[in-house]
Amino acid sequence: MTNSPETKKNFTSYRTCPLCEATCGLEITYKNGKAVTVKGDKKDVFSKGYLCPKGASLAHLHYDPDRLRKPIIRQGSEFREVSWQKAFEHIEKQLLPIMEEHGPDSVGVYLGNPCSHTLAASLCLPAMLRALNSKSIFTSSTVDQMPKHVSCGLMFGGEKTIAVPDIDRTSHLLILGANPLASNGSLATAPNFPGRLRALKKRGGKLIVIDPRKTETAKIASEYISIKPGGDIFLLLAMTHVLFEENLIQPGRLASHINGLELIQTTVAPFTPEAVQNSCGIKANVIEHLARELAAAPTAIVYGRMGISTVKFGTAANWMIDVLNVLTGNLDRPGGVMFPLPAHMPRKTKAGGRGWACGRWKSRVKGLPEVGSEFPTHTLCDEIETPGKGQIRALLTVAGNPVIGLPNAARVDKALKQLEFMISVDFYLNATTRHAHVILPPTGPLTTSHYDVTFYKLAVRNIANYSSSDLPKPSDEMDKWEILYKLGLLFSGYGSKTDISVMDDLVIEKAVADAARKPDSPISGNTDKVLKDLKQYCGPDRMLDLKIRTGAYGDGFGLNPDGLNLEKLKTYVHGLDLGPLEPQIPEILNTPSGKIELAPEKLIHDIKRISSALKKPEKNELLLIGRRHLRTNNSWLANIPSLIKGPPRCTLQIHPTDAKHIGLKDGQMARVSSDTGTLTTPIEVTEDLRPGVVCFPHGWGHDLNGVAMRVAQEYNGINKNLITDESDFDPISGNSVLNGVPVKVLPVSV
Ligand SMILES: Nc1nc2c(c(=O)[nH]1)N[C@H]1C(S)=C(S)[C@@H](COP(=O)(O)OP(=O)(O)OC[C@H]3O[C@@H](n4cnc5c(=O)[nH]c(N)nc54)[C@H](O)[C@@H]3O)O[C@H]1N2
Ligand SMILES: Nc1nc2c(c(=O)[nH]1)N[C@H]1C(S)=C(S)[C@@H](COP(=O)(O)OP(=O)(O)OC[C@H]3O[C@@H](n4cnc5c(=O)[nH]c(N)nc54)[C@H](O)[C@@H]3O)O[C@H]1N2
Ligand code: SF4
Ligand SMILES: [Mo]
């Protein structure tokens, strides 16, 4: 059975699920040219048959009648279908004069989460952005994982040099603020994360979960420890303190590859377990026991995600997590946290490099530093609302729903309304895209090729798996890369009639030239032949072939005949297992010193802010945290009936003591308010929460005028970001605070 687009009607295909970070293999059966069943691919080298309800619904997404297939243009509040040519002509007519008159920065871009989940966006967005040349770039990273990029940038010299938990070989896993049983894992690509956690326990390992809520993951843990929202930085500093205090520092092989050990010791000195216990809500003796057990384990991992990133000290918490991994000798060793080496990247062969920098330019209105070549999303509205040179007058959103995903959503909604022009590359008419003047829908998930550029770089094994499109793309649909390149051509002044192949050729020529310039490149001096060899593909497939062939396992365009290329990879329909992760320090380090910078100045400087927070008197307030459900994907899978069914999930969870104190009973309606806004929601009383903490999911609130997602609109959910506060953020990364938001809860009658 091949995995290429089939002309026959009845067949089975094997492809990777693009919906979350886990990259599960799917087995899809087609009858009469239509996908009828989606199962887990038992032969998939990575997921081995596992799938979750979202993966099982992929065909529903593909055939969803509300999913847009053709471009639509808005006139007033009405959208009408137009041809692709008309849509691009419209953009040319409306957008180019804005760019010409006000400069490229007047066009803002918001890139949403699924941009990391498609081959086309991963490989073709950069060229489109280069063509636009705007500094007004925003992405969902600053309501998510930006703190991790910053801490890794500063410590290892690369924002994408992220060490992932080697969960299959560890004996001790300490999880802070992640709930992989619902999320399937993040910055840790591991299909069947739940199964891998159970296997860890079965082989005698220990799983500890630290979270303000006794989550699904906490419930299968060996030990669950409840923490105050935002308290992780104090806990982590104190654990490090204990390691020094009790002579438990044992970096092992890493000892000769680290800078800043003494500075870390003096930095953590004041953070004794006794000093922090009130601020993190964990007793001093428990903190000591956590540190001692971590140091004693033969192999161990400290791993944290959303719950430690979307808080006031998110960057510092991510930093201290890796400091703990280094000090216990667990960074870059099997069973600890390790750096993947995916097929589409070359192996770095020499320690050291240019390092990582941020703040190279500042935002116009608030003077906020650029981080990772983007500005924090919390300042997007400032840039749209504030007149002056460089004001954002037009916006392009690609696979994003900022009206639901960003804090102070009501302000975002209002700001988008005032734009002179807005384009959305998206296949739903949703809370955000209803503001667009043109929506350009990419083809569905079964008519496009796939390879996880982002997530194989974060996978707990080195894996490569390519999926061709299962079905031929209908002639009147466009793939995302084609849309992006067409926009790129428009931005470069080529005109709406110019063929996509013009941009495609320009992009591959640049990519080949760049690849040839890299140290140890297998193709230097050989670029003409390479370009000829790449001719069999176009778009992202061609980029991927180049990356794989010049990558760590590649054929080097003939230099290493047994090596990998896309053609070969295609024959591994169940994926290619390139083996367990291997140590890569020091070569992988890109810091100017060639060492791990344990104590970067920016982060040491942040200790002042942390110390003053430690000294602040406690307020008696309820703190709001978030939760994810296995059958959601942020805001956007809510139109799939099989994912939406069941008891209502959009409830405010509250501890019985707090409920009693407020006078609320299970099922009653409550009004939740913050400095930003108010929402009304049913209450769910549960002992799973820590007293003083309430919990509400994000991603809801589709029932807005103009949305065309019939299933989602009927669901009685409300947008949590009506009450989160865009002015609260971690200044180091610009990341928004979405967990630990102070709120008041009252019965609705009051
Ligand atoms: N089913 C499903 N899967 C998803 C998604 C989805 O929407 N639905 N979204 C995907 C995306 S975009 C992402 S980024 C990942 C996120 O992946 P995860 O981070 O694993 O997911 P969350 O459920 O947000 O887990 C965060 C946890 O942090 C806890 N928490 C809150 N505040 C604190 C705190 O101050 N300290 C500590 N220690 N814990 C805290 C919360 O209770 C929660 O259990 O999930 C991805 N997978
Ligand atoms: N309060 C609170 N807010 C949060 C979070 C939280 O935990 N709490 N989580 C945050 C996190 S981690 C994230 S990642 C963000 C997510 O926020 P966003 O990334 O802004 O939006 P999503 O809700 O993921 O919606 C994705 C959009 O992409 C479209 N889409 C899906 N697939 C494709 C595709 O292949 N191509 C194109 N062109 N479009 C596609 C969908 O129709 C939808 O409009 O939300 C953040 N917001
Ligand atoms: S866990 Fe993620 S990748 Fe696997 S089937 Fe579910 S949504 Fe798809
Ligand atoms: Mo995310």
JSON list of C-alpha atoms and ligand atoms in Angstrom, two decimals, residues 20-21 54 113 144 176-180 182-183 186 210-213 215 227-232 305-308 311 625-634 698 739, ligand 1:
[
{"chain": "A", "resi": 20, "resn": "CYS", "atom": "CA", "xyz": [-1.56, 18.19, 18.41]},
{"chain": "A", "resi": 21, "resn": "GLU", "atom": "CA", "xyz": [2.12, 17.83, 19.23]},
{"chain": "A", "resi": 54, "resn": "LYS", "atom": "CA", "xyz": [-9.34, 14.32, 18.23]},
{"chain": "A", "resi": 113, "resn": "ASN", "atom": "CA", "xyz": [-0.83, 27.88, 16.93]},
{"chain": "A", "resi": 144, "resn": "ASP", "atom": "CA", "xyz": [2.29, 30.04, 25.52]},
{"chain": "A", "resi": 176, "resn": "LEU", "atom": "CA", "xyz": [5.14, 21.06, 37.08]},
{"chain": "A", "resi": 177, "resn": "GLY", "atom": "CA", "xyz": [2.18, 22.74, 35.43]},
{"chain": "A", "resi": 178, "resn": "ALA", "atom": "CA", "xyz": [1.51, 20.29, 32.63]},
{"chain": "A", "resi": 179, "resn": "ASN", "atom": "CA", "xyz": [-1.35, 17.90, 32.15]},
{"chain": "A", "resi": 180, "resn": "PRO", "atom": "CA", "xyz": [-0.31, 15.52, 29.39]},
{"chain": "A", "resi": 182, "resn": "ALA", "atom": "CA", "xyz": [-5.43, 16.00, 28.56]},
{"chain": "A", "resi": 183, "resn": "SER", "atom": "CA", "xyz": [-2.93, 17.85, 26.36]},
{"chain": "A", "resi": 186, "resn": "SER", "atom": "CA", "xyz": [3.74, 19.85, 24.85]},
{"chain": "A", "resi": 210, "resn": "ILE", "atom": "CA", "xyz": [2.93, 19.59, 41.05]},
{"chain": "A", "resi": 211, "resn": "ASP", "atom": "CA", "xyz": [-0.21, 21.52, 40.16]},
{"chain": "A", "resi": 212, "resn": "PRO", "atom": "CA", "xyz": [-2.89, 23.60, 41.92]},
{"chain": "A", "resi": 213, "resn": "ARG", "atom": "CA", "xyz": [-5.43, 21.09, 40.60]},
{"chain": "A", "resi": 215, "resn": "THR", "atom": "CA", "xyz": [-5.45, 16.80, 37.34]},
{"chain": "A", "resi": 227, "resn": "ILE", "atom": "CA", "xyz": [1.00, 24.38, 44.73]},
{"chain": "A", "resi": 228, "resn": "LYS", "atom": "CA", "xyz": [-0.22, 27.96, 44.81]},
{"chain": "A", "resi": 229, "resn": "PRO", "atom": "CA", "xyz": [-0.63, 29.38, 41.30]},
{"chain": "A", "resi": 230, "resn": "GLY", "atom": "CA", "xyz": [2.53, 31.25, 40.33]},
{"chain": "A", "resi": 231, "resn": "GLY", "atom": "CA", "xyz": [4.50, 29.66, 43.17]},
{"chain": "A", "resi": 232, "resn": "ASP", "atom": "CA", "xyz": [6.80, 27.44, 41.10]},
{"chain": "A", "resi": 305, "resn": "ARG", "atom": "CA", "xyz": [4.78, 23.56, 30.68]},
{"chain": "A", "resi": 306, "resn": "MET", "atom": "CA", "xyz": [1.84, 25.98, 30.48]},
{"chain": "A", "resi": 307, "resn": "GLY", "atom": "CA", "xyz": [1.32, 26.21, 34.23]},
{"chain": "A", "resi": 308, "resn": "ILE", "atom": "CA", "xyz": [4.86, 27.48, 34.79]},
{"chain": "A", "resi": 311, "resn": "VAL", "atom": "CA", "xyz": [2.71, 33.23, 34.96]},
{"chain": "A", "resi": 625, "resn": "ILE", "atom": "CA", "xyz": [-6.21, 28.91, 36.50]},
{"chain": "A", "resi": 626, "resn": "GLY", "atom": "CA", "xyz": [-7.00, 27.13, 33.22]},
{"chain": "A", "resi": 627, "resn": "ARG", "atom": "CA", "xyz": [-7.70, 23.59, 32.10]},
{"chain": "A", "resi": 628, "resn": "ARG", "atom": "CA", "xyz": [-7.72, 21.63, 28.88]},
{"chain": "A", "resi": 629, "resn": "HIS", "atom": "CA", "xyz": [-9.99, 18.79, 27.93]},
{"chain": "A", "resi": 630, "resn": "LEU", "atom": "CA", "xyz": [-8.94, 15.81, 25.82]},
{"chain": "A", "resi": 631, "resn": "ARG", "atom": "CA", "xyz": [-11.64, 16.65, 23.26]},
{"chain": "A", "resi": 632, "resn": "THR", "atom": "CA", "xyz": [-10.66, 20.27, 22.66]},
{"chain": "A", "resi": 633, "resn": "ASN", "atom": "CA", "xyz": [-7.93, 22.04, 20.74]},
{"chain": "A", "resi": 634, "resn": "ASN", "atom": "CA", "xyz": [-7.81, 25.62, 21.97]},
{"chain": "A", "resi": 698, "resn": "HIS", "atom": "CA", "xyz": [-10.26, 28.62, 27.56]},
{"chain": "A", "resi": 739, "resn": "ASN", "atom": "CA", "xyz": [-2.73, 31.38, 35.23]},
{"chain": "B", "resi": 1, "resn": "LIG", "atom": "N1", "xyz": [-6.86, 18.26, 24.43]},
{"chain": "B", "resi": 1, "resn": "LIG", "atom": "C1", "xyz": [-6.11, 19.34, 24.22]},
{"chain": "B", "resi": 1, "resn": "LIG", "atom": "N2", "xyz": [-4.81, 19.17, 24.01]},
{"chain": "B", "resi": 1, "resn": "LIG", "atom": "C2", "xyz": [-4.03, 20.24, 23.78]},
{"chain": "B", "resi": 1, "resn": "LIG", "atom": "C3", "xyz": [-4.57, 21.54, 23.69]},
{"chain": "B", "resi": 1, "resn": "LIG", "atom": "C4", "xyz": [-5.95, 21.70, 23.93]},
{"chain": "B", "resi": 1, "resn": "LIG", "atom": "O1", "xyz": [-6.51, 22.81, 23.90]},
{"chain": "B", "resi": 1, "resn": "LIG", "atom": "N3", "xyz": [-6.68, 20.58, 24.19]},
{"chain": "B", "resi": 1, "resn": "LIG", "atom": "N4", "xyz": [-3.75, 22.61, 23.45]},
{"chain": "B", "resi": 1, "resn": "LIG", "atom": "C5", "xyz": [-2.41, 22.35, 22.97]},
{"chain": "B", "resi": 1, "resn": "LIG", "atom": "C6", "xyz": [-1.56, 23.48, 23.28]},
{"chain": "B", "resi": 1, "resn": "LIG", "atom": "S1", "xyz": [-1.68, 24.81, 22.23]},
{"chain": "B", "resi": 1, "resn": "LIG", "atom": "C7", "xyz": [-0.69, 23.51, 24.32]},
{"chain": "B", "resi": 1, "resn": "LIG", "atom": "S2", "xyz": [0.31, 24.86, 24.55]},
{"chain": "B", "resi": 1, "resn": "LIG", "atom": "C8", "xyz": [-0.52, 22.36, 25.19]},
{"chain": "B", "resi": 1, "resn": "LIG", "atom": "C9", "xyz": [-0.40, 22.69, 26.69]},
{"chain": "B", "resi": 1, "resn": "LIG", "atom": "O2", "xyz": [-0.06, 21.53, 27.34]},
{"chain": "B", "resi": 1, "resn": "LIG", "atom": "P1", "xyz": [-0.06, 21.44, 28.94]},
{"chain": "B", "resi": 1, "resn": "LIG", "atom": "O3", "xyz": [0.75, 22.50, 29.51]},
{"chain": "B", "resi": 1, "resn": "LIG", "atom": "O4", "xyz": [0.26, 20.05, 29.31]},
{"chain": "B", "resi": 1, "resn": "LIG", "atom": "O5", "xyz": [-1.61, 21.67, 29.20]},
{"chain": "B", "resi": 1, "resn": "LIG", "atom": "P2", "xyz": [-2.47, 22.38, 30.31]},
{"chain": "B", "resi": 1, "resn": "LIG", "atom": "O6", "xyz": [-3.69, 21.59, 30.43]},
{"chain": "B", "resi": 1, "resn": "LIG", "atom": "O7", "xyz": [-2.62, 23.82, 29.99]},
{"chain": "B", "resi": 1, "resn": "LIG", "atom": "O8", "xyz": [-1.63, 22.19, 31.63]},
{"chain": "B", "resi": 1, "resn": "LIG", "atom": "C10", "xyz": [-1.22, 23.21, 32.44]},
{"chain": "B", "resi": 1, "resn": "LIG", "atom": "C11", "xyz": [-1.35, 22.75, 33.86]},
{"chain": "B", "resi": 1, "resn": "LIG", "atom": "O9", "xyz": [-0.81, 23.75, 34.69]},
{"chain": "B", "resi": 1, "resn": "LIG", "atom": "C12", "xyz": [-1.60, 23.84, 35.86]},
{"chain": "B", "resi": 1, "resn": "LIG", "atom": "N5", "xyz": [-1.29, 25.13, 36.49]},
{"chain": "B", "resi": 1, "resn": "LIG", "atom": "C13", "xyz": [-1.92, 26.31, 36.40]},
{"chain": "B", "resi": 1, "resn": "LIG", "atom": "N6", "xyz": [-1.25, 27.25, 37.11]},
{"chain": "B", "resi": 1, "resn": "LIG", "atom": "C14", "xyz": [-0.17, 26.64, 37.64]},
{"chain": "B", "resi": 1, "resn": "LIG", "atom": "C15", "xyz": [0.90, 27.07, 38.46]},
{"chain": "B", "resi": 1, "resn": "LIG", "atom": "O10", "xyz": [1.03, 28.23, 38.82]},
{"chain": "B", "resi": 1, "resn": "LIG", "atom": "N7", "xyz": [1.83, 26.15, 38.81]},
{"chain": "B", "resi": 1, "resn": "LIG", "atom": "C16", "xyz": [1.74, 24.84, 38.43]},
{"chain": "B", "resi": 1, "resn": "LIG", "atom": "N8", "xyz": [2.70, 24.01, 38.82]},
{"chain": "B", "resi": 1, "resn": "LIG", "atom": "N9", "xyz": [0.73, 24.41, 37.68]},
{"chain": "B", "resi": 1, "resn": "LIG", "atom": "C17", "xyz": [-0.21, 25.29, 37.26]},
{"chain": "B", "resi": 1, "resn": "LIG", "atom": "C18", "xyz": [-3.00, 23.65, 35.37]},
{"chain": "B", "resi": 1, "resn": "LIG", "atom": "O11", "xyz": [-3.84, 23.25, 36.44]},
{"chain": "B", "resi": 1, "resn": "LIG", "atom": "C19", "xyz": [-2.81, 22.58, 34.31]},
{"chain": "B", "resi": 1, "resn": "LIG", "atom": "O12", "xyz": [-2.97, 21.30, 34.85]},
{"chain": "B", "resi": 1, "resn": "LIG", "atom": "O13", "xyz": [-1.59, 21.48, 25.01]},
{"chain": "B", "resi": 1, "resn": "LIG", "atom": "C20", "xyz": [-1.81, 21.14, 23.65]},
{"chain": "B", "resi": 1, "resn": "LIG", "atom": "N10", "xyz": [-2.71, 20.02, 23.63]}
]
